[in-house]
Short mmCIF file of N, CA and C in Angstrom, two decimals:
data_model
loop_
_atom_site.label_atom_id
_atom_site.label_comp_id
_atom_site.label_asym_id
_atom_site.label_seq_id
_atom_site.Cartn_x
_atom_site.Cartn_y
_atom_site.Cartn_z
N GLU A 1 -10.15 57.39 24.59
CA GLU A 1 -9.92 56.41 22.96
C GLU A 1 -8.45 57.90 22.48
N ALA A 2 -7.72 58.60 23.40
CA ALA A 2 -6.63 59.24 23.04
C ALA A 2 -5.45 57.86 23.88
N ARG A 3 -6.30 56.94 24.49
CA ARG A 3 -5.08 55.99 25.56
C ARG A 3 -4.74 54.83 24.19
N PHE A 4 -6.29 54.50 23.44
CA PHE A 4 -5.91 53.44 22.65
C PHE A 4 -5.09 53.93 21.28
N GLY A 5 -4.89 55.01 21.59
CA GLY A 5 -4.79 55.51 20.12
C GLY A 5 -2.86 54.86 19.35
N ALA A 6 -2.25 55.23 20.66
CA ALA A 6 -1.02 54.47 20.35
C ALA A 6 -0.86 53.12 19.73
N GLY A 7 -2.02 52.39 21.00
CA GLY A 7 -1.80 50.92 21.02
C GLY A 7 -2.71 50.42 19.31
N ARG A 8 -2.92 51.14 18.86
CA ARG A 8 -3.20 50.64 17.31
C ARG A 8 -2.08 50.97 16.75
N ALA A 9 -1.61 51.89 16.81
CA ALA A 9 -0.69 52.38 15.76
C ALA A 9 0.57 51.33 15.66
N VAL A 10 1.33 50.73 16.67
CA VAL A 10 1.83 49.89 17.26
C VAL A 10 1.01 47.97 16.68
N ALA A 11 -0.60 48.17 16.80
CA ALA A 11 -0.84 47.07 16.98
C ALA A 11 -0.89 47.16 15.12
N ARG A 12 -0.96 48.37 14.89
CA ARG A 12 -1.26 48.13 12.67
C ARG A 12 0.72 47.85 12.23
N ARG A 13 1.42 47.88 12.96
CA ARG A 13 2.89 47.26 12.88
C ARG A 13 3.35 46.33 12.98
N ILE A 14 2.84 45.42 13.98
CA ILE A 14 2.57 44.01 14.56
C ILE A 14 1.79 43.04 13.55
N PRO A 15 2.73 42.16 12.82
CA PRO A 15 1.13 41.25 12.27
C PRO A 15 0.80 40.51 13.27
N ALA A 16 -0.71 40.31 12.97
CA ALA A 16 -1.40 39.20 13.71
C ALA A 16 -0.40 37.87 14.11
N GLY A 17 -1.13 37.72 15.62
CA GLY A 17 -0.31 36.04 15.41
C GLY A 17 1.23 36.38 15.25
N TRP A 18 1.94 37.47 15.07
CA TRP A 18 3.47 37.39 15.18
C TRP A 18 4.34 37.07 16.80
N ILE A 19 3.71 37.90 18.02
CA ILE A 19 4.05 37.33 18.94
C ILE A 19 3.85 35.80 19.74
N GLU A 20 2.61 35.05 19.72
CA GLU A 20 2.00 34.06 19.17
C GLU A 20 3.66 33.05 18.99
N GLN A 21 3.58 33.35 17.80
CA GLN A 21 4.91 32.38 16.47
C GLN A 21 6.03 32.65 17.21
N LYS A 22 6.12 34.08 17.70
CA LYS A 22 7.75 34.33 18.28
C LYS A 22 7.90 33.33 19.47
N VAL A 23 6.86 33.69 20.90
CA VAL A 23 7.27 32.72 21.62
C VAL A 23 7.18 31.08 21.80
N ALA A 24 6.22 30.72 20.49
CA ALA A 24 6.49 29.64 20.19
C ALA A 24 7.75 28.91 19.30
N ARG A 25 8.27 29.35 18.35
CA ARG A 25 9.64 29.49 17.78
C ARG A 25 10.45 29.05 19.28
N GLU A 26 10.33 30.30 20.15
CA GLU A 26 11.37 29.93 21.40
C GLU A 26 11.22 28.97 21.71
N ILE A 27 10.12 28.42 22.54
CA ILE A 27 10.05 27.64 23.35
C ILE A 27 10.54 25.67 22.91
N CYS A 28 10.24 26.06 21.36
CA CYS A 28 10.37 24.82 20.08
C CYS A 28 11.91 24.59 20.48
N GLY A 29 12.33 25.51 20.13
CA GLY A 29 13.86 25.54 19.80
C GLY A 29 14.57 25.32 21.09
N ARG A 30 14.18 25.13 22.21
CA ARG A 30 14.94 24.76 23.75
C ARG A 30 14.41 23.63 24.07
N LEU A 31 13.04 23.44 23.21
CA LEU A 31 12.57 21.74 23.73
C LEU A 31 13.04 20.75 22.69
N ILE A 32 13.26 21.64 21.53
CA ILE A 32 13.20 20.19 20.66
C ILE A 32 15.36 20.35 20.20
N SER A 33 16.02 19.17 20.71
CA SER A 33 17.40 18.84 20.25
C SER A 33 17.44 19.30 19.02
N SER A 34 19.15 19.08 18.72
CA SER A 34 19.15 18.67 17.49
C SER A 34 19.23 16.63 17.58
N ASP A 35 19.39 16.21 18.49
CA ASP A 35 19.00 14.30 18.70
C ASP A 35 17.55 14.53 17.82
N PHE A 36 16.92 15.47 18.80
CA PHE A 36 15.32 14.74 18.19
C PHE A 36 14.62 15.18 16.79
N ILE A 37 15.33 15.91 16.52
CA ILE A 37 15.68 15.76 15.32
C ILE A 37 15.47 14.83 14.06
N THR A 38 17.28 14.58 14.79
CA THR A 38 17.54 13.35 14.08
C THR A 38 16.92 12.19 13.21
N GLY A 39 15.92 11.93 15.30
CA GLY A 39 15.57 10.93 15.70
C GLY A 39 13.81 10.93 14.18
N LEU A 40 13.35 11.93 14.70
CA LEU A 40 12.37 12.52 12.81
C LEU A 40 12.76 12.28 12.00
N ALA A 41 14.15 12.66 11.70
CA ALA A 41 14.19 12.22 10.25
C ALA A 41 14.70 11.05 9.76
N THR A 42 14.48 10.13 10.79
CA THR A 42 14.93 8.66 10.97
C THR A 42 14.05 8.05 10.59
N PHE A 43 13.31 9.11 11.70
CA PHE A 43 11.71 8.08 11.91
C PHE A 43 11.13 7.95 10.02
N GLY A 44 11.17 8.87 9.66
CA GLY A 44 10.77 10.02 8.55
C GLY A 44 10.94 8.82 7.78
N ASP A 45 12.52 8.39 7.52
CA ASP A 45 13.04 7.75 5.78
C ASP A 45 13.03 6.33 6.37
N SER A 46 12.52 5.45 8.14
CA SER A 46 12.26 4.28 8.27
C SER A 46 10.50 3.94 7.71
N SER A 47 9.68 5.00 7.60
CA SER A 47 8.84 4.85 8.04
C SER A 47 8.48 4.98 6.24
N THR A 48 9.46 6.11 5.53
CA THR A 48 8.95 5.57 4.04
C THR A 48 9.68 4.21 3.63
N ARG A 49 10.08 3.84 4.63
CA ARG A 49 10.70 2.18 3.56
C ARG A 49 9.59 1.36 4.18
N LEU A 50 9.57 1.54 5.40
CA LEU A 50 7.86 1.27 5.68
C LEU A 50 7.12 1.18 4.26
N MET A 51 6.77 1.96 4.41
CA MET A 51 5.13 2.04 3.38
C MET A 51 5.45 1.47 2.09
N ALA A 52 7.14 2.17 1.67
CA ALA A 52 7.79 1.47 0.78
C ALA A 52 7.58 -0.12 0.84
N ASN A 53 7.81 -0.67 2.26
CA ASN A 53 7.55 -1.97 2.03
C ASN A 53 6.49 -2.91 1.57
N ALA A 54 5.21 -2.00 2.57
CA ALA A 54 4.08 -2.28 2.43
C ALA A 54 3.71 -2.84 0.71
N LYS A 55 4.39 -1.10 0.25
CA LYS A 55 3.50 -1.56 -1.49
C LYS A 55 4.49 -2.52 -1.83
N ALA A 56 5.41 -2.96 -1.70
CA ALA A 56 5.69 -4.41 -2.19
C ALA A 56 4.76 -5.24 -2.32
N THR A 57 4.98 -5.41 -0.82
CA THR A 57 3.48 -6.70 -0.32
C THR A 57 3.17 -6.54 -0.45
N ARG A 58 1.95 -5.18 -1.35
CA ARG A 58 0.90 -5.68 -1.51
C ARG A 58 0.55 -6.23 -3.45
N ALA A 59 1.92 -5.42 -4.37
CA ALA A 59 2.28 -5.81 -5.57
C ALA A 59 2.80 -7.31 -5.17
N ALA A 60 3.79 -7.73 -4.47
CA ALA A 60 3.65 -9.24 -4.59
C ALA A 60 2.22 -10.03 -3.93
N ASP A 61 1.44 -9.36 -3.24
CA ASP A 61 -0.10 -10.16 -3.40
C ASP A 61 -1.05 -10.33 -4.80
N LYS A 62 -0.25 -8.73 -5.30
CA LYS A 62 -1.79 -8.59 -6.36
C LYS A 62 -0.74 -9.57 -7.73
N ALA A 63 0.45 -9.47 -7.53
CA ALA A 63 0.55 -10.84 -8.61
C ALA A 63 0.41 -12.21 -8.46
N ALA A 64 0.90 -12.72 -7.06
CA ALA A 64 0.28 -13.75 -6.12
C ALA A 64 -1.49 -14.10 -7.07
N ASN A 65 -2.16 -13.15 -6.69
CA ASN A 65 -3.55 -12.86 -6.75
C ASN A 65 -3.87 -13.68 -8.75
N SER A 66 -2.79 -12.64 -9.42
CA SER A 66 -3.15 -12.92 -10.60
C SER A 66 -2.94 -14.62 -11.14
N LEU A 67 -2.09 -15.46 -10.40
CA LEU A 67 -1.26 -16.87 -10.87
C LEU A 67 -1.92 -17.40 -10.46
N PHE A 68 -2.99 -17.07 -9.05
CA PHE A 68 -3.88 -18.02 -8.36
C PHE A 68 -4.90 -18.51 -9.76
N LEU A 69 -5.51 -17.12 -9.98
CA LEU A 69 -6.69 -16.81 -11.04
C LEU A 69 -6.30 -17.36 -12.19
N LEU A 70 -4.91 -17.30 -12.54
CA LEU A 70 -4.75 -18.27 -13.99
C LEU A 70 -4.43 -19.95 -13.55
N THR A 71 -4.16 -20.39 -12.74
CA THR A 71 -4.24 -21.58 -11.98
C THR A 71 -5.94 -22.18 -12.15
N LEU A 72 -6.56 -21.27 -11.41
CA LEU A 72 -7.87 -22.44 -11.35
C LEU A 72 -8.75 -21.88 -12.90
N SER A 73 -7.78 -20.93 -13.76
CA SER A 73 -8.39 -20.80 -15.37
C SER A 73 -8.26 -21.76 -15.82
N ASN A 74 -6.81 -22.31 -16.11
CA ASN A 74 -6.58 -23.50 -16.58
C ASN A 74 -7.18 -24.28 -15.80
N CYS A 75 -7.63 -25.28 -14.41
CA CYS A 75 -8.49 -25.89 -14.19
C CYS A 75 -9.06 -26.35 -15.03
N PHE A 76 -10.24 -25.01 -15.21
CA PHE A 76 -11.38 -25.27 -16.09
C PHE A 76 -11.47 -25.00 -17.54
N MET A 77 -9.81 -24.98 -17.36
CA MET A 77 -9.17 -25.19 -19.30
C MET A 77 -9.26 -26.25 -19.09
N THR A 78 -8.31 -26.91 -18.57
CA THR A 78 -7.84 -28.58 -19.33
C THR A 78 -9.34 -29.53 -19.15
N VAL A 79 -9.95 -29.51 -18.41
CA VAL A 79 -11.52 -29.98 -18.35
C VAL A 79 -11.93 -29.87 -19.42
N ALA A 80 -12.83 -28.59 -19.88
CA ALA A 80 -12.60 -28.42 -21.29
C ALA A 80 -12.29 -29.11 -22.49
N TRP A 81 -10.91 -28.50 -22.37
CA TRP A 81 -9.96 -29.26 -23.61
C TRP A 81 -10.17 -30.65 -23.97
N TYR A 82 -9.98 -31.50 -22.24
CA TYR A 82 -9.61 -32.58 -22.00
C TYR A 82 -10.15 -33.74 -21.35
N GLY A 83 -11.34 -33.37 -20.94
CA GLY A 83 -12.07 -33.71 -20.04
C GLY A 83 -13.25 -35.03 -20.68
N HIS A 84 -13.88 -33.76 -21.90
CA HIS A 84 -14.90 -34.99 -22.82
C HIS A 84 -14.22 -35.98 -23.25
N LEU A 85 -12.57 -36.29 -23.41
CA LEU A 85 -12.59 -37.39 -23.92
C LEU A 85 -12.50 -38.52 -23.25
N LYS A 86 -12.88 -37.99 -21.88
CA LYS A 86 -13.62 -39.77 -21.16
C LYS A 86 -14.71 -39.38 -20.80
N SER A 87 -14.83 -38.27 -20.69
CA SER A 87 -16.56 -38.52 -19.72
C SER A 87 -17.58 -38.43 -20.52
N LEU A 88 -17.06 -37.40 -22.01
CA LEU A 88 -18.30 -37.46 -23.11
C LEU A 88 -17.95 -38.27 -23.87
N ASN A 89 -17.01 -39.56 -24.33
CA ASN A 89 -16.64 -40.14 -25.41
C ASN A 89 -17.99 -41.06 -26.10
N ASN A 90 -18.97 -41.23 -25.60
CA ASN A 90 -20.09 -42.07 -26.22
C ASN A 90 -20.58 -40.44 -26.77
N LYS A 91 -21.07 -39.58 -26.42
CA LYS A 91 -21.87 -38.88 -26.57
C LYS A 91 -21.31 -37.76 -28.44
N ALA A 92 -22.59 -37.32 -28.75
CA ALA A 92 -22.57 -36.45 -29.95
C ALA A 92 -21.23 -35.47 -29.57
N TRP A 93 -20.11 -34.87 -30.28
CA TRP A 93 -19.10 -33.91 -30.81
C TRP A 93 -19.95 -32.85 -30.50
N TRP A 94 -20.91 -32.98 -31.03
CA TRP A 94 -20.96 -31.19 -30.75
C TRP A 94 -21.93 -30.99 -29.36
N MET A 95 -22.22 -32.11 -28.46
CA MET A 95 -22.57 -32.79 -26.92
C MET A 95 -21.80 -31.80 -26.75
N ALA A 96 -20.88 -32.73 -26.66
CA ALA A 96 -19.57 -32.56 -26.05
C ALA A 96 -18.28 -30.72 -26.57
N ALA A 97 -19.20 -30.54 -27.18
CA ALA A 97 -18.57 -29.40 -27.75
C ALA A 97 -19.35 -28.04 -26.72
N LEU A 98 -20.46 -28.21 -27.09
CA LEU A 98 -21.22 -27.67 -26.09
C LEU A 98 -20.75 -27.01 -24.52
N ILE A 99 -20.71 -28.90 -23.95
CA ILE A 99 -20.56 -28.19 -22.65
C ILE A 99 -19.02 -27.97 -22.24
N SER A 100 -17.82 -28.21 -23.19
CA SER A 100 -16.84 -27.51 -23.23
C SER A 100 -17.04 -26.06 -23.47
N TRP A 101 -17.58 -25.50 -24.17
CA TRP A 101 -17.74 -24.16 -24.04
C TRP A 101 -18.11 -23.36 -22.94
N GLY A 102 -19.37 -24.33 -21.72
CA GLY A 102 -19.79 -23.61 -20.94
C GLY A 102 -18.97 -23.66 -19.94
N ILE A 103 -18.01 -25.45 -19.63
CA ILE A 103 -16.61 -24.57 -18.98
C ILE A 103 -15.60 -23.84 -19.52
N ALA A 104 -15.29 -23.54 -20.55
CA ALA A 104 -14.95 -22.57 -21.04
C ALA A 104 -14.76 -21.37 -20.57
N LEU A 105 -16.51 -21.02 -20.08
CA LEU A 105 -17.12 -19.48 -19.67
C LEU A 105 -16.39 -19.15 -18.07
N PHE A 106 -16.03 -20.52 -17.57
CA PHE A 106 -15.26 -20.35 -16.13
C PHE A 106 -14.27 -19.81 -16.62
N GLU A 107 -13.84 -20.47 -17.81
CA GLU A 107 -11.90 -20.26 -17.36
C GLU A 107 -12.06 -19.15 -17.85
N TYR A 108 -12.56 -18.59 -18.40
CA TYR A 108 -12.22 -17.39 -19.04
C TYR A 108 -12.62 -16.10 -17.80
N LEU A 109 -13.70 -16.24 -17.08
CA LEU A 109 -14.66 -15.52 -16.29
C LEU A 109 -13.39 -15.82 -15.13
N LEU A 110 -12.24 -16.38 -15.06
CA LEU A 110 -10.68 -16.78 -14.57
C LEU A 110 -10.02 -16.07 -14.57
N GLN A 111 -9.57 -16.61 -16.38
CA GLN A 111 -8.85 -15.71 -17.28
C GLN A 111 -8.76 -13.93 -17.69
N VAL A 112 -9.42 -13.88 -17.51
CA VAL A 112 -9.29 -12.22 -18.13
C VAL A 112 -8.99 -11.62 -17.49
N PRO A 113 -9.67 -11.40 -15.78
CA PRO A 113 -9.14 -10.53 -14.41
C PRO A 113 -7.86 -11.32 -14.46
N GLY A 114 -7.38 -12.61 -14.17
CA GLY A 114 -6.27 -13.03 -14.49
C GLY A 114 -5.05 -12.04 -14.86
N ASN A 115 -4.83 -12.05 -15.89
CA ASN A 115 -4.49 -11.57 -17.14
C ASN A 115 -3.58 -9.85 -16.75
N ARG A 116 -5.33 -9.21 -16.62
CA ARG A 116 -5.40 -7.57 -16.54
C ARG A 116 -5.07 -7.75 -15.52
N ILE A 117 -4.80 -8.42 -14.29
CA ILE A 117 -3.80 -7.85 -12.92
C ILE A 117 -2.61 -8.36 -12.78
N GLY A 118 -2.33 -9.93 -13.57
CA GLY A 118 -1.01 -10.36 -14.02
C GLY A 118 -0.28 -9.00 -14.79
N PHE A 119 -0.94 -8.40 -15.92
CA PHE A 119 -0.46 -7.29 -16.70
C PHE A 119 -0.19 -6.15 -15.56
N GLN A 120 -0.26 -5.48 -14.60
CA GLN A 120 0.02 -4.01 -14.12
C GLN A 120 1.56 -4.63 -13.14
N HIS A 121 1.87 -6.16 -13.70
CA HIS A 121 3.33 -6.58 -13.07
C HIS A 121 3.96 -7.05 -13.60
N PHE A 122 4.18 -7.90 -14.21
CA PHE A 122 4.52 -8.69 -15.34
C PHE A 122 4.44 -8.42 -17.07
N THR A 123 5.07 -7.94 -17.90
CA THR A 123 5.56 -8.28 -18.71
C THR A 123 4.22 -9.28 -19.81
N ILE A 124 4.28 -8.97 -21.13
CA ILE A 124 3.36 -10.38 -21.79
C ILE A 124 3.43 -11.35 -22.20
N GLY A 125 4.98 -11.35 -21.98
CA GLY A 125 5.95 -12.74 -22.62
C GLY A 125 6.10 -13.31 -20.85
N GLN A 126 6.24 -12.45 -20.06
CA GLN A 126 6.52 -13.45 -18.60
C GLN A 126 5.22 -14.18 -18.34
N LEU A 127 3.71 -13.14 -18.61
CA LEU A 127 2.88 -13.89 -18.70
C LEU A 127 2.35 -15.11 -19.42
N LYS A 128 2.59 -14.96 -20.49
CA LYS A 128 2.81 -15.92 -20.87
C LYS A 128 3.47 -17.40 -20.63
N ILE A 129 4.41 -17.20 -20.67
CA ILE A 129 5.01 -18.50 -20.17
C ILE A 129 4.59 -18.85 -19.02
N ALA A 130 4.72 -17.85 -17.68
CA ALA A 130 3.99 -18.43 -16.27
C ALA A 130 2.72 -19.58 -16.74
N GLN A 131 1.82 -18.76 -17.69
CA GLN A 131 0.63 -19.70 -18.27
C GLN A 131 1.16 -21.02 -19.04
N GLU A 132 2.55 -20.64 -19.10
CA GLU A 132 2.55 -22.46 -19.58
C GLU A 132 3.32 -23.15 -18.26
N VAL A 133 4.08 -22.50 -17.62
CA VAL A 133 4.05 -22.87 -16.64
C VAL A 133 3.13 -23.84 -15.52
N ILE A 134 2.13 -22.97 -15.92
CA ILE A 134 0.50 -23.48 -14.48
C ILE A 134 0.13 -24.41 -15.96
N THR A 135 0.38 -24.44 -16.72
CA THR A 135 -0.46 -24.89 -17.99
C THR A 135 0.38 -26.51 -17.68
N LEU A 136 1.63 -26.72 -17.60
CA LEU A 136 1.71 -28.10 -17.03
C LEU A 136 1.75 -28.74 -16.34
N SER A 137 1.93 -27.82 -14.97
CA SER A 137 1.70 -27.88 -13.30
C SER A 137 0.26 -28.86 -13.90
N VAL A 138 -0.95 -28.00 -14.11
CA VAL A 138 -2.20 -28.71 -14.45
C VAL A 138 -2.61 -29.88 -15.04
N PHE A 139 -2.13 -29.84 -16.05
CA PHE A 139 -2.36 -31.07 -16.91
C PHE A 139 -1.41 -32.25 -16.66
N VAL A 140 0.06 -32.42 -15.60
CA VAL A 140 0.08 -33.22 -15.39
C VAL A 140 -0.81 -34.35 -14.64
N PRO A 141 -1.03 -33.37 -13.71
CA PRO A 141 -1.80 -34.69 -12.77
C PRO A 141 -3.47 -34.81 -12.97
N PHE A 142 -3.86 -34.68 -13.94
CA PHE A 142 -5.18 -34.51 -14.26
C PHE A 142 -5.07 -35.37 -16.05
N ALA A 143 -3.95 -35.94 -16.90
CA ALA A 143 -3.22 -36.40 -17.00
C ALA A 143 -3.03 -37.86 -16.65
N VAL A 144 -2.73 -37.62 -15.68
CA VAL A 144 -2.02 -38.70 -14.56
C VAL A 144 -3.65 -39.14 -13.42
N LEU A 145 -3.93 -38.65 -13.33
CA LEU A 145 -4.69 -39.23 -11.93
C LEU A 145 -6.44 -39.42 -12.58
N TYR A 146 -7.06 -39.15 -13.66
CA TYR A 146 -8.02 -37.79 -14.43
C TYR A 146 -7.82 -39.20 -15.26
N MET A 147 -7.36 -38.81 -16.14
CA MET A 147 -7.11 -39.55 -17.59
C MET A 147 -6.34 -40.50 -17.69
N GLY A 148 -5.90 -40.96 -16.80
CA GLY A 148 -5.41 -42.58 -16.49
C GLY A 148 -3.95 -42.56 -17.28
N GLN A 149 -3.27 -41.83 -17.51
CA GLN A 149 -2.20 -42.21 -18.44
C GLN A 149 -0.72 -41.70 -17.18
N PRO A 150 -0.33 -42.63 -18.00
CA PRO A 150 1.39 -43.05 -16.67
C PRO A 150 2.31 -41.75 -17.25
N LEU A 151 3.03 -42.10 -16.00
CA LEU A 151 3.79 -40.99 -15.40
C LEU A 151 5.01 -40.74 -16.55
N LYS A 152 5.42 -39.99 -17.30
CA LYS A 152 6.59 -40.45 -18.08
C LYS A 152 7.43 -39.85 -17.88
N LEU A 153 9.32 -39.88 -18.03
CA LEU A 153 10.11 -38.64 -17.99
C LEU A 153 9.91 -37.23 -18.73
N ASP A 154 8.68 -38.07 -20.15
CA ASP A 154 8.71 -36.81 -21.01
C ASP A 154 8.23 -35.51 -20.26
N TYR A 155 7.32 -35.27 -19.42
CA TYR A 155 6.62 -34.75 -18.64
C TYR A 155 7.79 -33.94 -17.67
N LEU A 156 8.90 -34.25 -17.03
CA LEU A 156 10.23 -34.01 -16.59
C LEU A 156 11.29 -32.97 -17.63
N TRP A 157 10.79 -34.19 -18.75
CA TRP A 157 12.21 -32.99 -20.06
C TRP A 157 11.11 -31.68 -20.80
N ALA A 158 9.97 -32.12 -20.63
CA ALA A 158 9.41 -30.82 -20.90
C ALA A 158 9.12 -29.74 -19.93
N ALA A 159 9.21 -29.85 -18.88
CA ALA A 159 9.03 -28.90 -17.60
C ALA A 159 10.19 -28.24 -18.17
N LEU A 160 11.17 -29.28 -17.45
CA LEU A 160 12.92 -28.46 -17.97
C LEU A 160 12.73 -27.50 -19.23
N CYS A 161 12.57 -27.74 -20.57
CA CYS A 161 12.36 -26.69 -21.49
C CYS A 161 11.92 -26.18 -21.03
N ILE A 162 10.45 -25.84 -20.07
CA ILE A 162 9.78 -24.53 -20.04
C ILE A 162 10.53 -23.65 -19.16
N MET A 163 11.35 -24.62 -17.64
CA MET A 163 12.00 -23.49 -16.45
C MET A 163 13.40 -22.97 -17.84
N GLY A 164 13.82 -22.92 -18.28
CA GLY A 164 14.81 -22.61 -19.48
C GLY A 164 13.81 -21.16 -19.97
N ALA A 165 12.74 -21.45 -20.76
CA ALA A 165 11.64 -20.45 -21.06
C ALA A 165 11.44 -19.55 -20.34
N VAL A 166 11.44 -20.15 -19.12
CA VAL A 166 10.98 -19.12 -17.90
C VAL A 166 12.22 -17.86 -17.13
N TYR A 167 13.79 -19.30 -16.88
CA TYR A 167 14.92 -18.24 -16.87
C TYR A 167 15.07 -16.96 -17.67
N PHE A 168 15.00 -17.72 -19.46
CA PHE A 168 15.53 -16.52 -20.45
C PHE A 168 14.17 -15.54 -20.44
N ILE A 169 13.01 -15.49 -19.54
CA ILE A 169 12.56 -14.68 -19.65
C ILE A 169 12.29 -13.64 -18.72
N PHE A 170 12.27 -13.92 -17.34
CA PHE A 170 12.17 -13.76 -16.11
C PHE A 170 13.92 -12.81 -15.89
N ARG A 171 15.17 -13.32 -16.74
CA ARG A 171 16.44 -12.64 -16.21
C ARG A 171 16.58 -11.19 -16.38
N SER A 172 15.87 -10.46 -17.16
CA SER A 172 15.97 -9.48 -17.37
C SER A 172 14.94 -7.81 -16.04
#
């Protein structure tokens, strides 16, 4: 016991793991050059940029998903609002209304999540103007192809006016 007494006294003065930490620092200090550390810092910056790009891509994907849902919603809305004028013209108005409400249910099942997702990326004004662009983009082919209406220049003028609205609402 007398032999180990001095060793215990030294052990009490040196914190546990101190020698291992000292040796590890010395070895690492010799192995890792400043160029390697600079490379790690650069890697950290580029990985941060990659993560930021990935987040931006995910945000763009969510915004695109929102616009896709709103487009599908608008297809149902257009059929609900105007489809009965051709296909249910000889039925009672209340029957056309009930069928239109049934179709409109699917519109709302797409429109509500589309707007909720879109509101994370767009302002309410931007969502509204985007919806107007979608409405015209869906309505014109519907009017021409399904309803048999002639394609007029008026649709182009309306589209140009809406593009002006898009410019003003999205410019800031």
